[in-house]
Coordinates of C-alpha atoms and ligand atoms in Angstrom, one line a residue:
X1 CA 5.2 -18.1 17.6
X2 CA 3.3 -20.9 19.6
X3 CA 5.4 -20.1 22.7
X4 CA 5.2 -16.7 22.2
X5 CA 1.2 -17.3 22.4
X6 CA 1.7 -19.4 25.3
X7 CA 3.7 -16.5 27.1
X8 CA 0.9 -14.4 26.8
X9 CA 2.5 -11.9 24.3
X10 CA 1.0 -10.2 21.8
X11 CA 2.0 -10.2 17.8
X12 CA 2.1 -7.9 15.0
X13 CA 2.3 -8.7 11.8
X14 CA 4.2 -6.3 9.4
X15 CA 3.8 -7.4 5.5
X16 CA 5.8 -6.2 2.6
X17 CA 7.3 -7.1 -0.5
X18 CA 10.8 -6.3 0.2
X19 CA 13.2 -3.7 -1.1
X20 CA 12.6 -2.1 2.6
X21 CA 12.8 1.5 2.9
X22 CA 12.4 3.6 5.6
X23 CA 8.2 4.1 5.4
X24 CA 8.5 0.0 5.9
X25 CA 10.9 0.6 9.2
X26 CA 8.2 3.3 10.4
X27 CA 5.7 0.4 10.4
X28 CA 7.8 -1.5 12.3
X29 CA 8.0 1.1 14.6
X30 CA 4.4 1.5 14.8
X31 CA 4.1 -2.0 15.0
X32 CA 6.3 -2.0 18.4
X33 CA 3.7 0.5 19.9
X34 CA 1.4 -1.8 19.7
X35 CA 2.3 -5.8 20.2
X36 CA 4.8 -7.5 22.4
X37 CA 6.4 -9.5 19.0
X38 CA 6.5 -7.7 15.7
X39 CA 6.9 -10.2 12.3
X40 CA 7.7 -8.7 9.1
X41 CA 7.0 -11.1 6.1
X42 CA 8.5 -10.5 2.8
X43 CA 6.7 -11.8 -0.1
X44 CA 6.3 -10.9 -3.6
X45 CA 3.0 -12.0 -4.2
X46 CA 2.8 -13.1 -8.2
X47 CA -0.7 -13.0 -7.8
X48 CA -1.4 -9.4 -7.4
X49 CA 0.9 -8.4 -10.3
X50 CA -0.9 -8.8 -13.9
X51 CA 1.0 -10.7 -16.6
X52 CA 2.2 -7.6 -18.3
X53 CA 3.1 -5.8 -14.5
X54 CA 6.7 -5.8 -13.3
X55 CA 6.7 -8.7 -11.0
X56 CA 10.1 -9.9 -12.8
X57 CA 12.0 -6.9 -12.2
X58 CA 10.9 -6.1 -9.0
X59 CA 13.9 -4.9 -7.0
X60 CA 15.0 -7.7 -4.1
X61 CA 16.9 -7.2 -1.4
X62 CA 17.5 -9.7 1.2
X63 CA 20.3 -9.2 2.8
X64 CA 20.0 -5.4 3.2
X65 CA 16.7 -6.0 4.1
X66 CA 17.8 -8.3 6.9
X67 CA 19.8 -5.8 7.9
X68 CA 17.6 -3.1 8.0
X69 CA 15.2 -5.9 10.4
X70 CA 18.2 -6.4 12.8
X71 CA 18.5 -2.8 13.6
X72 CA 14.9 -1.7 13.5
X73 CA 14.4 -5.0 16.1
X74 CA 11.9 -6.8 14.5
X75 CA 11.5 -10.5 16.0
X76 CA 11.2 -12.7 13.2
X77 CA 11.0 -12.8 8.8
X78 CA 8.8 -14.7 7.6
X79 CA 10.1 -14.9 4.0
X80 CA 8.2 -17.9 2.7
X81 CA 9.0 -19.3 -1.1
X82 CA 6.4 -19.3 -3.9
X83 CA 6.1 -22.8 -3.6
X84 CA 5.3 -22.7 -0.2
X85 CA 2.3 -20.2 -0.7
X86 CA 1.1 -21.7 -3.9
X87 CA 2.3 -24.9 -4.1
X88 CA 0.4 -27.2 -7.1
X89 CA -2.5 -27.8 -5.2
X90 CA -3.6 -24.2 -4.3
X91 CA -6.8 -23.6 -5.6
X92 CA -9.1 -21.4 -3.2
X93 CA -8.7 -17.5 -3.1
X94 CA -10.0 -14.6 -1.6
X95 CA -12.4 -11.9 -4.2
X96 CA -11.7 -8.4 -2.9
X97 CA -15.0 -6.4 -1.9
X98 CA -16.1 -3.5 -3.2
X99 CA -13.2 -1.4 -2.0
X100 CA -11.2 -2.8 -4.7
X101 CA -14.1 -2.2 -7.4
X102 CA -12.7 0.8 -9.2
X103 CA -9.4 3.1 -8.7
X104 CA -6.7 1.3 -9.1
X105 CA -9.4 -2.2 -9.4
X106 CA -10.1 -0.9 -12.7
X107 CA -6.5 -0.4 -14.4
X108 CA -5.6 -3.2 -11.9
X109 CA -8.3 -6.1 -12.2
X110 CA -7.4 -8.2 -9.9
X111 CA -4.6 -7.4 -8.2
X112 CA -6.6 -6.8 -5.0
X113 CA -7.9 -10.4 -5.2
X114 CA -4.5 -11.4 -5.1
X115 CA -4.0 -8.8 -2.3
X116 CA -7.1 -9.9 -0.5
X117 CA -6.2 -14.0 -0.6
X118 CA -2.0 -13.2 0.3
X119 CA -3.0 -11.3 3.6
X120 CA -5.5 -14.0 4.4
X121 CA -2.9 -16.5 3.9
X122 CA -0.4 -14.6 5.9
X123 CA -2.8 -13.7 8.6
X124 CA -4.0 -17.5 9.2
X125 CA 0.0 -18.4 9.1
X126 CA 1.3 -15.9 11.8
X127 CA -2.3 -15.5 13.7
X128 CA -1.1 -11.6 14.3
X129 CA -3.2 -9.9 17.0
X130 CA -2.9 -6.3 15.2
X131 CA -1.2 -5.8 11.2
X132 CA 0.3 -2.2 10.6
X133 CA -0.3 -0.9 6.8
X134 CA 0.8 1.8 5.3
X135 CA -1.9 4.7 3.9
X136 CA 0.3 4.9 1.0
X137 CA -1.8 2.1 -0.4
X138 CA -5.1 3.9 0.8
X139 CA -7.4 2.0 -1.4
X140 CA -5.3 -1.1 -0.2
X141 CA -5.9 -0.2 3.2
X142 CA -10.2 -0.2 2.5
X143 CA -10.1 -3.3 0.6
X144 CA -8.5 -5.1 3.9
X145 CA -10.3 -3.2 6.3
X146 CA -13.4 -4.8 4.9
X147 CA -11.5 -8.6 4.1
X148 CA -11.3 -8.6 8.2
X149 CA -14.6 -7.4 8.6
X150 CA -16.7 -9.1 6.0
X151 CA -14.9 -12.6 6.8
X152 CA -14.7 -12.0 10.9
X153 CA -11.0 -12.6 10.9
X154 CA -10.0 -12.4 14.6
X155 CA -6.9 -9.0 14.6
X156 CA -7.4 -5.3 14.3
X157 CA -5.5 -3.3 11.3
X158 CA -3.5 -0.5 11.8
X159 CA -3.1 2.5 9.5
X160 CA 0.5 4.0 9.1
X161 CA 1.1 7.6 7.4
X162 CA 3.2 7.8 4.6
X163 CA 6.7 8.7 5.0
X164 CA 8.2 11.2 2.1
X165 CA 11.3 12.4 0.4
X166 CA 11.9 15.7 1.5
X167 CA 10.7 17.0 -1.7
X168 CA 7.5 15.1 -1.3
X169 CA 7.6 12.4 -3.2
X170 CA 6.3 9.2 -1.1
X171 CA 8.7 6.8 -0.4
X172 CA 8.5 3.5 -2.5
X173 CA 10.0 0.3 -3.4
X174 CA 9.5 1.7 -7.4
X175 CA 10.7 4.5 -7.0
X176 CA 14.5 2.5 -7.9
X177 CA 13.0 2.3 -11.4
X178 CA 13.1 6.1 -12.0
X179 CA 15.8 7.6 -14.0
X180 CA 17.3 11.1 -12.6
X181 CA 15.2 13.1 -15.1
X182 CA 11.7 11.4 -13.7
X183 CA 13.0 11.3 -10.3
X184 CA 13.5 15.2 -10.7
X185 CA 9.5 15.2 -12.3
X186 CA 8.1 12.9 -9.7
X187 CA 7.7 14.9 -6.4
X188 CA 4.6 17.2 -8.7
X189 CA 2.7 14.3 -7.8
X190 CA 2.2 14.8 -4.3
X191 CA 2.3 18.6 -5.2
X192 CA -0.5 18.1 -7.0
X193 CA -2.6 16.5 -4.9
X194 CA -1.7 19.1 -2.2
X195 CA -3.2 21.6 -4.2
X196 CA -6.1 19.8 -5.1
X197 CA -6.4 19.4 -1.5
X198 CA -6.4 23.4 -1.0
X199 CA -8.3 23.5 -3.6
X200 CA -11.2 21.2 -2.2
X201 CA -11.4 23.4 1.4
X202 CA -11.6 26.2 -0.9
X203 CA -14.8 25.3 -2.2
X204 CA -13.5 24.3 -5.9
X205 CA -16.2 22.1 -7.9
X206 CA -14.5 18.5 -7.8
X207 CA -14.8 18.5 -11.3
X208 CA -12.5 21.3 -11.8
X209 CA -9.9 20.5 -9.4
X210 CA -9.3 16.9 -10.7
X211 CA -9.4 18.3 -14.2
X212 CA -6.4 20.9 -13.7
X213 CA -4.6 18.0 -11.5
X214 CA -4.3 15.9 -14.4
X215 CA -3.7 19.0 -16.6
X216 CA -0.8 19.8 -14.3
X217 CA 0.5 16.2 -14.0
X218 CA 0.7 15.7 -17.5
X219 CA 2.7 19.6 -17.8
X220 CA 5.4 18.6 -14.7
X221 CA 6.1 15.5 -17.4
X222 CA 4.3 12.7 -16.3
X223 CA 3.6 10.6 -19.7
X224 CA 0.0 9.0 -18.5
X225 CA -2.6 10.2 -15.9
X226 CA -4.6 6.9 -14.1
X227 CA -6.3 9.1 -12.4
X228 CA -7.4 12.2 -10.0
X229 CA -10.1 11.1 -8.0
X230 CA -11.3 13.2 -4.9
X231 CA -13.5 10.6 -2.6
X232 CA -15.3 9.9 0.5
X233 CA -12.3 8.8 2.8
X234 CA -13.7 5.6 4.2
X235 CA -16.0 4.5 1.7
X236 CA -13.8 5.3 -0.9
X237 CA -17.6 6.2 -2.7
X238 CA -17.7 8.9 -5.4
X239 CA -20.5 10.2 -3.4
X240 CA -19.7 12.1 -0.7
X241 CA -21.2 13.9 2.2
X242 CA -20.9 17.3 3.3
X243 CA -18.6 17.5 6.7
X244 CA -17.4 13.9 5.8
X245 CA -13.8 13.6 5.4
X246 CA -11.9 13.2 2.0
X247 CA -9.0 11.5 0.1
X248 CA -7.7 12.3 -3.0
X249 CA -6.0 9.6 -5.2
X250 CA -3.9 9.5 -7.8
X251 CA -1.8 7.4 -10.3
X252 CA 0.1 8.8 -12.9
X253 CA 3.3 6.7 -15.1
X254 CA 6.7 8.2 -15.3
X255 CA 7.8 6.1 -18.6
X256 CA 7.6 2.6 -17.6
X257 CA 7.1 3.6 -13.7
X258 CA 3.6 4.0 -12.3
X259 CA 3.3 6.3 -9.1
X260 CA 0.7 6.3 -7.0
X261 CA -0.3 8.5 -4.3
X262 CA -3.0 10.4 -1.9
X263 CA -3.6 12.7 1.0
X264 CA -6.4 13.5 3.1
X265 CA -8.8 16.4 2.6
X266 CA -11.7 18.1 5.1
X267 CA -14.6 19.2 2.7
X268 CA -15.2 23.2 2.7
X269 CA -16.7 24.4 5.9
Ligands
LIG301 P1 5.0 -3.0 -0.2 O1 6.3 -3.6 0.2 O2 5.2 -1.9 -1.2 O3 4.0 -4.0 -0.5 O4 4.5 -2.2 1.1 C1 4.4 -2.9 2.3 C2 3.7 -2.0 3.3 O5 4.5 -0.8 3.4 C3 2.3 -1.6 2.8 O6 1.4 -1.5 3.9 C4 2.6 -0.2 2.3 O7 1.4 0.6 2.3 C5 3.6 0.3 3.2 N1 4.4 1.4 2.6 C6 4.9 1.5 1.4 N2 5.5 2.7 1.2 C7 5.3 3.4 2.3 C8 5.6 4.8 2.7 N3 6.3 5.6 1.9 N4 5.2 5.2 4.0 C9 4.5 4.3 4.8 N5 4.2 3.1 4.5 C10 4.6 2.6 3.3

């Protein structure tokens, strides 16, 4: 990377955890748009899975993830060990901001912290000039956006849309988990929230619309609603302002599996 600096070129950092599927190769993509050098790092951070989460049987994949680097023409892995990101010593970490407050902070507690101290990490070790991230993670997306403000850290993030099955159902690394019968459930997710999204440039009282969504979830099969949550799309604030633009968010379990999701929405006009 130092020549690479030297030669003037431009980096983009790329983080996942692995299992790569095609919304990971379209941030690739993106991220050859907009640097010279793209590096993916795969790491599955332990410390933005809870003891009880599903860190141990999270799927892995490294050689068809290689695979799927080669073709897409990524320039370099960064696949670092455990060890190496927290060896003994490691003590200091990174407390998400109030992006991570509620949402998925509140059945999460502190997964973004360990979100918010892994991308620091990462950033510091491959000094990226842009990092691409996928709006699949929305709330994800607001708690870095304000890590690299609050803290001055010196690249620019990038937003990717998500990339779907063609029944809907956002691509995911978790999505392995699902048996066929949940599989067959799990697209009324994100045909919920598309009709909550009608529903809000309709003129629907929040209140209602979030109601029926999780009404609707828990009919299509889905054995716990997280939530339906319909909020100011930058803040992420409960309180929104006419004309500003909205996202609605979700989380929902399929058995064992928990789905989240969102989409944009333009308040009534
Ligand atoms: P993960 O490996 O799940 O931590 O995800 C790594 C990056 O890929 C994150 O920025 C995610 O938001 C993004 N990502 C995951 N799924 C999708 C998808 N279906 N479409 C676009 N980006 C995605």
């Amino acid at each position: 990377m130092a020549d690479w600096r030297r030669a003037g070129k431009t980096i983009a950092l790329v983080p996942t955890m692995g299992a790569l599927h095609p919304g990971h190769i379209s941030l690739v993509r993106q991220a050859k748009e907009n640097a010279d050098k793209v590096v993916v790092s795969i790491f599955v951070n332990p410390t933005q899975f809870a003891p009880h989460e599903d860190l141990a049987r999270y799927p892995r994949d490294e050689a068809g993830d290689l695979a799927k680097l080669s073709e897409a023409e990524a320039d370099l892995v960064w696949s670092p060990s455990v060890d190496e990101m927290y060896p003994a010593v490691f003590s200091t970490s990174v407390k998400a901001g109030s992006a991570a407050a509620d949402l998925e902070g509140a059945f999460r507690p502190h997964h973004f912290d360990g979100v918010a101290t892994v991308c620091a990490k990462l950033f510091n070790q491959v000094t990226p000039d842009v990092a691409i991230f996928g709006e699949k993670d929305y709330q994800q997306l607001a708690v870095l956006r304000q890590l690299v403000d609050d803290l001055n850290m010196p690249l620019r993030l990038i937003a990717a849309p998500t990339v779907r099955e063609k029944d809907g159902l956002a691509l995911s690394s978790r999505n392995a988990y699902l048996s066929e019968k949940e599989r067959a459930i799990a697209p009324a997710l994100y045909a919920t929230i598309s009709e909550a999204a009608a529903q809000v440039a309709a003129g629907t009282p929040f209140t209602v619309i979030t109601t029926d969504a999780t009404a609707h979830l828990a009919e299509a099969g889905f054995t716990k609603v997280d939530y339906v949550e319909i909020r100011d799309a930058a803040t992420l604030s409960a309180v929104v302002s006419p004309g500003k633009p909205l996202r609605i968010l979700a989380a929902a379990w399929l058995g064992k599996t928990r789905l989240i999701d969102n989409i944009a929405a333009a308040s009534p006009s």
